[in-house]
mmCIF file of C-alpha atoms in Angstrom:
data_model
loop_
_atom_site.group_PDB
_atom_site.id
_atom_site.type_symbol
_atom_site.label_atom_id
_atom_site.label_comp_id
_atom_site.label_asym_id
_atom_site.label_seq_id
_atom_site.Cartn_x
_atom_site.Cartn_y
_atom_site.Cartn_z
ATOM 1 C CA MET E 6 -104.593 -102.904 -3.683
ATOM 2 C CA ALA E 7 -104.585 -99.974 -6.032
ATOM 3 C CA ASP E 8 -102.070 -99.599 -8.827
ATOM 4 C CA PHE E 9 -100.350 -96.248 -9.599
ATOM 5 C CA PRO E 10 -99.306 -95.510 -13.182
ATOM 6 C CA ALA E 11 -95.629 -94.955 -13.954
ATOM 7 C CA ASP E 12 -95.766 -91.189 -14.552
ATOM 8 C CA ALA E 13 -93.131 -88.541 -14.118
ATOM 9 C CA ARG E 14 -95.334 -86.783 -11.648
ATOM 10 C CA TYR E 15 -95.180 -89.776 -9.416
ATOM 11 C CA ALA E 16 -91.458 -90.526 -9.872
ATOM 12 C CA SER E 17 -89.130 -91.152 -6.903
ATOM 13 C CA HIS E 18 -86.902 -88.458 -5.245
ATOM 14 C CA ASP E 19 -83.587 -90.063 -6.256
ATOM 15 C CA ALA E 20 -83.011 -87.636 -9.125
ATOM 16 C CA TYR E 21 -83.453 -84.636 -6.873
ATOM 17 C CA SER E 22 -81.137 -86.046 -4.253
ATOM 18 C CA SER E 23 -78.316 -86.622 -6.794
ATOM 19 C CA ALA E 24 -78.519 -82.990 -8.058
ATOM 20 C CA GLY E 25 -78.317 -81.660 -4.514
ATOM 21 C CA ASN E 26 -75.230 -83.714 -3.812
ATOM 22 C CA THR E 27 -73.514 -82.257 -6.939
ATOM 23 C CA ARG E 28 -74.161 -78.683 -5.834
ATOM 24 C CA ALA E 29 -72.918 -79.406 -2.329
ATOM 25 C CA SER E 30 -69.660 -80.903 -3.593
ATOM 26 C CA PHE E 31 -69.014 -77.887 -5.864
ATOM 27 C CA GLY E 32 -69.573 -75.450 -2.975
ATOM 28 C CA THR E 33 -67.222 -77.422 -0.783
ATOM 29 C CA LEU E 34 -64.546 -77.285 -3.499
ATOM 30 C CA VAL E 35 -64.875 -73.514 -3.829
ATOM 31 C CA THR E 36 -64.634 -73.128 -0.069
ATOM 32 C CA TRP E 37 -61.436 -75.137 0.102
ATOM 33 C CA VAL E 38 -59.894 -73.239 -2.831
ATOM 34 C CA GLY E 39 -60.687 -69.910 -1.150
ATOM 35 C CA ALA E 40 -59.218 -71.125 2.105
ATOM 36 C CA VAL E 41 -56.011 -72.212 0.399
ATOM 37 C CA LEU E 42 -55.678 -68.865 -1.412
ATOM 38 C CA SER E 43 -56.292 -66.953 1.811
ATOM 39 C CA ILE E 44 -53.669 -68.973 3.649
ATOM 40 C CA ALA E 45 -51.176 -68.418 0.781
ATOM 41 C CA LEU E 46 -51.863 -64.679 0.783
ATOM 42 C CA ILE E 47 -51.412 -64.451 4.543
ATOM 43 C CA ALA E 48 -48.203 -66.451 4.332
ATOM 44 C CA GLY E 49 -46.861 -64.225 1.521
ATOM 45 C CA VAL E 50 -47.673 -61.023 3.407
ATOM 46 C CA GLY E 51 -46.073 -62.429 6.531
ATOM 47 C CA ALA E 52 -42.908 -63.410 4.659
ATOM 48 C CA TRP E 53 -42.678 -60.001 2.994
ATOM 49 C CA GLY E 54 -43.149 -58.223 6.314
ATOM 50 C CA TYR E 55 -40.519 -60.400 7.952
ATOM 51 C CA LYS E 56 -38.023 -59.557 5.199
ATOM 52 C CA MET E 57 -38.781 -55.859 5.514
ATOM 53 C CA VAL E 58 -38.267 -55.913 9.285
ATOM 54 C CA MET E 59 -35.156 -58.058 9.242
ATOM 55 C CA ARG E 60 -33.556 -56.199 6.334
ATOM 56 C CA ASP E 61 -30.162 -54.585 7.066
ATOM 57 C CA VAL E 62 -30.734 -50.916 6.303
ATOM 58 C CA SER E 63 -27.086 -50.040 7.048
ATOM 59 C CA GLY E 64 -25.813 -52.031 4.124
ATOM 60 C CA VAL E 65 -23.977 -50.336 1.277
ATOM 61 C CA PRO E 66 -26.097 -50.261 -1.866
ATOM 62 C CA VAL E 67 -24.477 -51.488 -5.021
ATOM 63 C CA VAL E 68 -24.733 -49.021 -7.908
ATOM 64 C CA ARG E 69 -23.782 -50.055 -11.371
ATOM 65 C CA ALA E 70 -21.350 -47.690 -13.072
ATOM 66 C CA MET E 71 -22.683 -45.801 -16.074
ATOM 67 C CA GLN E 72 -21.213 -46.521 -19.441
ATOM 68 C CA GLY E 73 -19.895 -43.694 -21.647
ATOM 69 C CA GLU E 74 -18.785 -40.105 -20.995
ATOM 70 C CA THR E 75 -19.984 -38.370 -17.862
ATOM 71 C CA ARG E 76 -19.733 -34.922 -19.452
ATOM 72 C CA ARG E 77 -19.515 -33.957 -23.051
ATOM 73 C CA ALA E 78 -18.403 -30.562 -24.279
ATOM 74 C CA PRO E 79 -20.755 -28.933 -26.782
ATOM 75 C CA ASP E 80 -19.680 -28.485 -30.348
ATOM 76 C CA ALA E 81 -20.142 -24.689 -30.182
ATOM 77 C CA ALA E 82 -19.123 -23.688 -26.661
ATOM 78 C CA GLY E 83 -19.803 -20.003 -27.175
ATOM 79 C CA GLY E 84 -23.233 -20.513 -28.664
ATOM 80 C CA ALA E 85 -24.783 -18.679 -31.549
ATOM 81 C CA GLU E 86 -24.404 -14.896 -31.440
ATOM 82 C CA ALA E 87 -27.479 -12.971 -32.480
ATOM 83 C CA PRO E 88 -27.050 -9.823 -34.599
ATOM 84 C CA PHE E 89 -28.812 -7.753 -31.912
ATOM 85 C CA GLN E 90 -26.771 -9.156 -29.007
ATOM 86 C CA GLY E 91 -25.628 -6.501 -26.512
ATOM 87 C CA LEU E 92 -28.256 -3.880 -27.381
ATOM 88 C CA ALA E 93 -30.315 -2.015 -24.781
ATOM 89 C CA VAL E 94 -33.539 -3.657 -25.994
ATOM 90 C CA ASN E 95 -32.322 -6.995 -24.609
ATOM 91 C CA HIS E 96 -31.774 -5.402 -21.182
ATOM 92 C CA ILE E 97 -35.423 -4.278 -21.159
ATOM 93 C CA ALA E 98 -36.674 -7.769 -21.942
ATOM 94 C CA ALA E 99 -34.431 -9.335 -19.283
ATOM 95 C CA SER E 100 -34.934 -6.987 -16.303
ATOM 96 C CA LYS E 101 -38.248 -5.291 -17.253
ATOM 97 C CA ALA E 102 -36.524 -1.908 -16.934
ATOM 98 C CA ALA E 103 -34.641 0.422 -19.224
ATOM 99 C CA GLN E 104 -30.879 0.428 -19.091
ATOM 100 C CA PRO E 105 -29.494 3.521 -17.293
ATOM 101 C CA SER E 106 -27.975 6.189 -19.474
ATOM 102 C CA ALA E 107 -24.217 6.435 -19.771
ATOM 103 C CA ASP E 108 -22.378 8.784 -17.413
ATOM 104 C CA THR E 109 -20.058 10.086 -20.114
ATOM 105 C CA VAL E 110 -20.244 10.447 -23.866
ATOM 106 C CA ARG E 111 -17.041 10.120 -25.873
ATOM 107 C CA LEU E 112 -16.980 11.654 -29.325
ATOM 108 C CA ALA E 113 -14.944 10.159 -32.125
ATOM 109 C CA PRO E 114 -11.996 12.292 -33.225
ATOM 110 C CA ALA E 115 -12.400 14.290 -36.419
ATOM 111 C CA PRO E 116 -10.811 12.800 -39.545
ATOM 112 C CA LEU E 117 -7.374 14.108 -40.436
ATOM 113 C CA GLY E 118 -7.321 16.384 -43.476
ATOM 114 C CA LEU E 119 -4.840 18.488 -45.410
ATOM 115 C CA GLY E 120 -3.793 21.814 -43.998
ATOM 116 C CA ALA E 121 -3.580 25.121 -45.777
ATOM 117 C CA ALA E 122 0.135 24.653 -46.503
ATOM 118 C CA ASP E 123 -0.237 21.097 -47.816
ATOM 119 C CA PRO E 124 -0.426 20.771 -51.629
ATOM 120 C CA ALA E 125 -3.360 19.054 -53.250
ATOM 121 C CA PRO E 126 -2.819 15.547 -54.678
ATOM 122 C CA GLU E 127 -3.364 16.920 -58.208
ATOM 123 C CA GLN E 128 -0.512 19.404 -57.752
ATOM 124 C CA ILE E 129 2.022 16.735 -56.833
ATOM 125 C CA ALA E 130 3.831 15.837 -60.085
ATOM 126 C CA ALA E 131 5.416 12.498 -60.758
ATOM 127 C CA PRO E 132 9.232 12.467 -60.519
ATOM 128 C CA ALA E 133 10.947 13.043 -63.863
ATOM 129 C CA PRO E 134 12.962 10.135 -65.237
ATOM 130 C CA LEU E 135 16.721 10.404 -64.840
ATOM 131 C CA SER E 136 18.420 11.290 -68.132
ATOM 132 C CA LEU E 137 22.042 10.420 -68.757
ATOM 133 C CA PRO E 138 24.336 11.354 -71.631
ATOM 134 C CA GLU E 139 24.705 8.905 -74.477
ATOM 135 C CA GLU E 140 28.063 7.708 -73.309
ATOM 136 C CA GLY E 141 26.785 7.258 -69.772
ATOM 137 C CA ALA E 142 23.664 5.456 -71.036
ATOM 138 C CA GLU E 143 25.773 3.095 -73.110
ATOM 139 C CA ALA E 144 27.971 2.396 -70.130
ATOM 140 C CA ALA E 145 24.931 1.778 -67.874
ATOM 141 C CA SER E 146 23.314 -0.586 -70.392
ATOM 142 C CA ALA E 147 26.584 -2.424 -70.834
ATOM 143 C CA GLN E 148 26.927 -2.723 -67.064
ATOM 144 C CA ALA E 149 23.328 -4.057 -66.761
ATOM 145 C CA GLU E 150 23.973 -6.641 -69.469
ATOM 146 C CA ALA E 151 27.202 -7.622 -67.839
ATOM 147 C CA SER E 152 25.509 -8.030 -64.438
ATOM 148 C CA ASP E 153 23.169 -10.672 -65.875
ATOM 149 C CA GLU E 154 26.105 -12.879 -66.852
ATOM 150 C CA PRO E 155 28.099 -14.586 -64.125
ATOM 151 C CA GLU E 156 31.527 -13.013 -63.630
ATOM 152 C CA LEU E 157 34.265 -15.462 -62.969
ATOM 153 C CA GLN E 158 37.083 -12.884 -62.618
ATOM 154 C CA PRO E 159 37.192 -9.078 -62.572
ATOM 155 C CA ALA E 160 37.582 -7.331 -65.915
ATOM 156 C CA PRO E 161 40.818 -5.404 -66.478
ATOM 157 C CA LEU E 162 40.721 -1.632 -66.003
ATOM 158 C CA ASN E 163 40.325 0.290 -69.241
ATOM 159 C CA LEU E 164 42.150 3.642 -69.236
ATOM 160 C CA GLN E 165 39.954 5.019 -72.013
ATOM 161 C CA ASP E 166 36.868 4.666 -69.780
ATOM 162 C CA VAL E 167 38.626 6.612 -67.033
ATOM 163 C CA ASP E 168 39.448 9.391 -69.492
ATOM 164 C CA ARG E 169 35.835 9.543 -70.669
ATOM 165 C CA ILE E 170 34.577 9.824 -67.069
ATOM 166 C CA GLU E 171 37.004 12.650 -66.335
ATOM 167 C CA GLU E 172 35.890 14.489 -69.495
ATOM 168 C CA LEU E 173 32.223 14.072 -68.473
ATOM 169 C CA ALA E 174 32.934 15.393 -64.970
ATOM 170 C CA SER E 175 34.818 18.425 -66.323
ATOM 171 C CA ALA E 176 31.949 19.190 -68.758
ATOM 172 C CA LEU E 177 29.417 19.114 -65.936
ATOM 173 C CA ALA E 178 31.629 21.314 -63.780
ATOM 174 C CA LYS E 179 31.874 23.975 -66.513
ATOM 175 C CA GLU E 180 28.093 24.247 -66.857
ATOM 176 C CA ALA E 181 27.508 24.515 -63.074
ATOM 177 C CA LEU E 182 27.293 27.976 -61.464
ATOM 178 C CA PRO E 183 29.867 28.958 -58.844
ATOM 179 C CA LEU E 184 28.806 28.908 -55.215
ATOM 180 C CA GLN E 185 27.817 32.262 -53.695
ATOM 181 C CA PRO E 186 27.424 33.166 -50.019
ATOM 182 C CA VAL E 187 23.809 32.993 -48.870
ATOM 183 C CA GLU E 188 22.492 36.091 -47.130
ATOM 184 C CA PRO E 189 20.357 35.473 -44.022
ATOM 185 C CA LEU E 190 16.662 35.995 -44.647
ATOM 186 C CA THR E 191 14.881 38.285 -42.198
ATOM 187 C CA VAL E 192 11.196 37.543 -41.679
ATOM 188 C CA THR E 193 8.983 40.181 -40.085
ATOM 189 C CA PRO E 194 5.991 38.611 -38.269
ATOM 190 C CA PRO E 195 2.651 40.207 -39.196
ATOM 191 C CA ALA E 196 0.947 42.303 -36.583
ATOM 192 C CA THR E 197 -1.989 40.431 -35.084
ATOM 193 C CA THR E 198 -4.515 41.487 -32.482
ATOM 194 C CA PRO E 199 -5.082 39.420 -29.304
ATOM 195 C CA GLU E 200 -8.666 38.650 -30.379
ATOM 196 C CA LYS E 201 -7.494 37.256 -33.722
ATOM 197 C CA THR E 202 -4.753 35.246 -32.040
ATOM 198 C CA ALA E 203 -7.234 33.709 -29.624
ATOM 199 C CA ALA E 204 -9.668 32.952 -32.453
ATOM 200 C CA THR E 205 -7.048 31.324 -34.704
ATOM 201 C CA GLY E 206 -5.291 29.407 -31.927
ATOM 202 C CA PRO E 207 -4.963 25.653 -32.019
ATOM 203 C CA ARG E 208 -8.115 23.802 -31.270
ATOM 204 C CA GLU E 209 -8.232 20.496 -29.537
ATOM 205 C CA GLY E 210 -10.923 17.937 -30.153
ATOM 206 C CA VAL E 211 -13.481 17.199 -27.489
ATOM 207 C CA LEU E 212 -12.278 14.011 -25.858
ATOM 208 C CA ARG E 213 -14.718 13.802 -22.957
ATOM 209 C CA ALA E 214 -18.127 15.436 -22.845
ATOM 210 C CA VAL E 215 -20.366 15.102 -19.793
ATOM 211 C CA ARG E 216 -23.997 14.392 -20.571
ATOM 212 C CA PRO E 217 -26.213 17.145 -19.113
ATOM 213 C CA ARG E 218 -28.791 15.996 -16.620
ATOM 214 C CA MET E 219 -32.401 16.148 -17.720
ATOM 215 C CA ARG E 220 -34.834 18.349 -15.824
ATOM 216 C CA PRO E 221 -38.591 17.865 -15.667
ATOM 217 C CA ASP E 222 -40.645 20.216 -17.805
ATOM 218 C CA THR E 223 -42.577 21.371 -14.763
ATOM 219 C CA LEU E 224 -39.411 22.536 -13.016
ATOM 220 C CA LEU E 225 -38.318 24.387 -16.152
ATOM 221 C CA ALA E 226 -41.655 26.188 -16.286
ATOM 222 C CA THR E 227 -41.455 27.032 -12.569
ATOM 223 C CA ALA E 228 -37.898 28.360 -12.914
ATOM 224 C CA ALA E 229 -38.894 30.504 -15.912
ATOM 225 C CA ALA E 230 -41.853 31.947 -14.008
ATOM 226 C CA ARG E 231 -39.645 32.803 -11.050
ATOM 227 C CA GLN E 232 -37.105 34.499 -13.297
ATOM 228 C CA LEU E 233 -39.877 36.652 -14.764
ATOM 229 C CA ALA E 234 -41.117 37.505 -11.275
ATOM 230 C CA GLY E 235 -37.676 38.836 -10.359
ATOM 231 C CA PRO E 236 -35.090 37.782 -7.768
ATOM 232 C CA VAL E 237 -35.906 38.034 -4.089
ATOM 233 C CA SER E 238 -33.625 40.391 -2.220
ATOM 234 C CA SER E 239 -31.485 39.015 0.583
ATOM 235 C CA GLU E 240 -32.736 41.719 2.941
ATOM 236 C CA THR E 241 -36.340 40.464 2.913
ATOM 237 C CA ARG E 242 -35.502 36.728 3.030
ATOM 238 C CA THR E 243 -33.149 34.907 5.380
ATOM 239 C CA LEU E 244 -31.753 31.417 5.014
ATOM 240 C CA ASP E 245 -32.748 29.893 8.366
ATOM 241 C CA VAL E 246 -36.343 29.826 9.529
ATOM 242 C CA ALA E 247 -37.299 28.778 13.052
ATOM 243 C CA PRO E 248 -39.566 25.723 13.205
ATOM 244 C CA GLU E 249 -41.982 27.642 15.474
ATOM 245 C CA ALA E 250 -42.442 30.308 12.794
ATOM 246 C CA VAL E 251 -43.671 27.801 10.207
ATOM 247 C CA PRO E 252 -47.509 27.612 10.206
ATOM 248 C CA ALA E 253 -49.150 24.223 10.584
ATOM 249 C CA GLY E 254 -49.946 22.556 7.280
ATOM 250 C CA THR E 255 -47.126 24.267 5.366
ATOM 251 C CA ARG E 256 -45.647 22.038 2.705
ATOM 252 C CA LEU E 257 -41.987 21.104 3.336
ATOM 253 C CA ALA E 258 -39.431 18.694 1.937
ATOM 254 C CA GLN E 259 -37.284 16.708 4.367
ATOM 255 C CA LEU E 260 -33.735 15.953 3.239
ATOM 256 C CA GLY E 261 -32.774 13.777 6.204
ATOM 257 C CA ALA E 262 -32.333 13.464 9.979
ATOM 258 C CA PHE E 263 -28.889 13.993 11.544
ATOM 259 C CA ALA E 264 -27.288 13.617 14.968
ATOM 260 C CA SER E 265 -26.342 17.296 15.438
ATOM 261 C CA ARG E 266 -27.155 20.717 14.058
ATOM 262 C CA ASP E 267 -23.653 21.158 12.656
ATOM 263 C CA ILE E 268 -23.989 17.985 10.604
ATOM 264 C CA ALA E 269 -27.345 19.179 9.280
ATOM 265 C CA GLU E 270 -25.825 22.526 8.249
ATOM 266 C CA SER E 271 -22.909 20.808 6.500
ATOM 267 C CA GLU E 272 -25.355 18.540 4.663
ATOM 268 C CA TRP E 273 -27.285 21.623 3.564
ATOM 269 C CA ASP E 274 -24.082 23.086 2.122
ATOM 270 C CA ARG E 275 -23.476 19.821 0.288
ATOM 271 C CA PHE E 276 -26.998 19.885 -1.158
ATOM 272 C CA VAL E 277 -26.533 23.516 -2.234
ATOM 273 C CA GLY E 278 -23.305 22.638 -4.019
ATOM 274 C CA ARG E 279 -24.983 19.753 -5.799
ATOM 275 C CA PHE E 280 -28.530 21.056 -6.346
ATOM 276 C CA GLY E 281 -28.016 24.806 -6.214
ATOM 277 C CA ILE E 282 -30.419 25.433 -9.094
ATOM 278 C CA TYR E 283 -33.247 23.819 -7.086
ATOM 279 C CA LEU E 284 -32.420 25.484 -3.741
ATOM 280 C CA GLU E 285 -31.714 29.019 -4.938
ATOM 281 C CA ASP E 286 -35.108 30.373 -3.739
ATOM 282 C CA LYS E 287 -35.653 28.000 -0.796
ATOM 283 C CA GLN E 288 -35.160 28.432 2.952
ATOM 284 C CA ARG E 289 -33.711 26.064 5.511
ATOM 285 C CA VAL E 290 -35.557 24.684 8.519
ATOM 286 C CA ILE E 291 -33.628 22.650 11.117
ATOM 287 C CA GLN E 292 -36.073 21.124 13.585
ATOM 288 C CA ARG E 293 -34.998 19.458 16.833
ATOM 289 C CA ALA E 294 -36.855 16.208 17.589
ATOM 290 C CA GLU E 295 -36.649 13.348 20.077
ATOM 291 C CA SER E 296 -37.674 9.730 19.607
ATOM 292 C CA GLY E 297 -36.921 6.739 21.838
ATOM 293 C CA GLY E 298 -34.661 8.786 24.089
ATOM 294 C CA ARG E 299 -32.507 9.892 21.140
ATOM 295 C CA ILE E 300 -32.250 13.517 19.982
ATOM 296 C CA PHE E 301 -31.849 14.267 16.290
ATOM 297 C CA TYR E 302 -32.261 17.205 13.933
ATOM 298 C CA ARG E 303 -34.455 17.183 10.834
ATOM 299 C CA LEU E 304 -33.222 19.100 7.792
ATOM 300 C CA ARG E 305 -36.180 20.472 5.846
ATOM 301 C CA VAL E 306 -36.720 22.835 2.911
ATOM 302 C CA LEU E 307 -39.299 25.659 2.980
ATOM 303 C CA GLY E 308 -40.644 27.590 0.008
ATOM 304 C CA PHE E 309 -43.209 25.486 -1.849
ATOM 305 C CA GLN E 310 -46.524 26.752 -3.134
ATOM 306 C CA ASP E 311 -48.485 23.511 -2.724
ATOM 307 C CA ILE E 312 -48.078 19.769 -2.318
ATOM 308 C CA SER E 313 -47.521 19.279 -6.060
ATOM 309 C CA ASP E 314 -44.593 21.696 -5.983
ATOM 310 C CA SER E 315 -42.931 19.819 -3.098
ATOM 311 C CA ARG E 316 -43.488 16.472 -4.812
ATOM 312 C CA ARG E 317 -41.898 17.711 -8.029
ATOM 313 C CA PHE E 318 -38.930 18.993 -6.033
ATOM 314 C CA CYS E 319 -38.434 15.624 -4.298
ATOM 315 C CA ALA E 320 -38.872 13.759 -7.582
ATOM 316 C CA ALA E 321 -36.059 15.800 -9.138
ATOM 317 C CA LEU E 322 -33.721 15.103 -6.183
ATOM 318 C CA VAL E 323 -34.574 11.397 -6.030
ATOM 319 C CA ALA E 324 -33.857 11.120 -9.763
ATOM 320 C CA GLU E 325 -30.334 12.384 -9.034
ATOM 321 C CA GLY E 326 -29.786 9.826 -6.249
ATOM 322 C CA ALA E 327 -30.577 11.996 -3.191
ATOM 323 C CA ASP E 328 -33.069 11.357 -0.353
ATOM 324 C CA CYS E 329 -36.138 13.608 -0.208
ATOM 325 C CA ILE E 330 -39.605 13.154 1.362
ATOM 326 C CA PRO E 331 -42.491 15.666 1.012
ATOM 327 C CA VAL E 332 -43.936 16.408 4.489
ATOM 328 C CA SER E 333 -46.263 18.895 6.210
ATOM 329 C CA ALA E 334 -45.496 21.132 9.171
ATOM 330 C CA LYS E 335 -47.319 20.239 12.404
#
């Protein structure tokens, strides 16, 4: 029988079998741990879902009250006032538009001065001090000294003082002039012309001055050119123009649409009273129209040279708060 040497190459398989058993036991442990964690996770999710479903949503929630003051007034309630507060520049920054101009302008009254009959301050002299005779001065000084001391009982009447006062009064009466009857003074008023009287009459300060409305430069130039051209006689131009007589394409300006012709004519009179300077060389066109079964009358203005002229006219009226649309005759 042959003998085999004891070499590692010819060793038994026991070592390999023990290593395989160790790996198998570790895998089994990991599997069981994962299974336990999965079951715990499923149980936790199930419990949480059960609590969410069975929760009473109609219950009153409990809110803990806040500690301290609910509201606290600021130290400076009015805030800090800027030196430029209330100016028009702030209105531009707030509303992205300029503040409208004031309707009226009030001027401050003129300062009060001296009139022609009032004397100058340099001419007013200080009042002269009152001079008394020596006896009167001595009596006044004695009375002033006596007034400083408390008087317990009235002093007896001295007859010599009474005699001195009577002598002083008689001396003053001798030097005075006797009274004479005063003759009435007749004053003759100077002759003045009506023009001088009107010029020198009392003047009152301007208490309320209306700001004049601004006109576009283009309208000023157009009005000046028309004044140089001369006024148009009333014989060659009439106020009303029939809509059929207006050629197609003529530039017009529509002031509105009204329910009747009488209302349109009254509105024209109102526009003339308000914008007479713009309508002095224009003509009136009242056109009857119908839309949706309703009849109305369009009030239009005729007398423009081109589309730019009608647009300038409407821009001037819209700036004053009136309705105006440049249109073309059809």
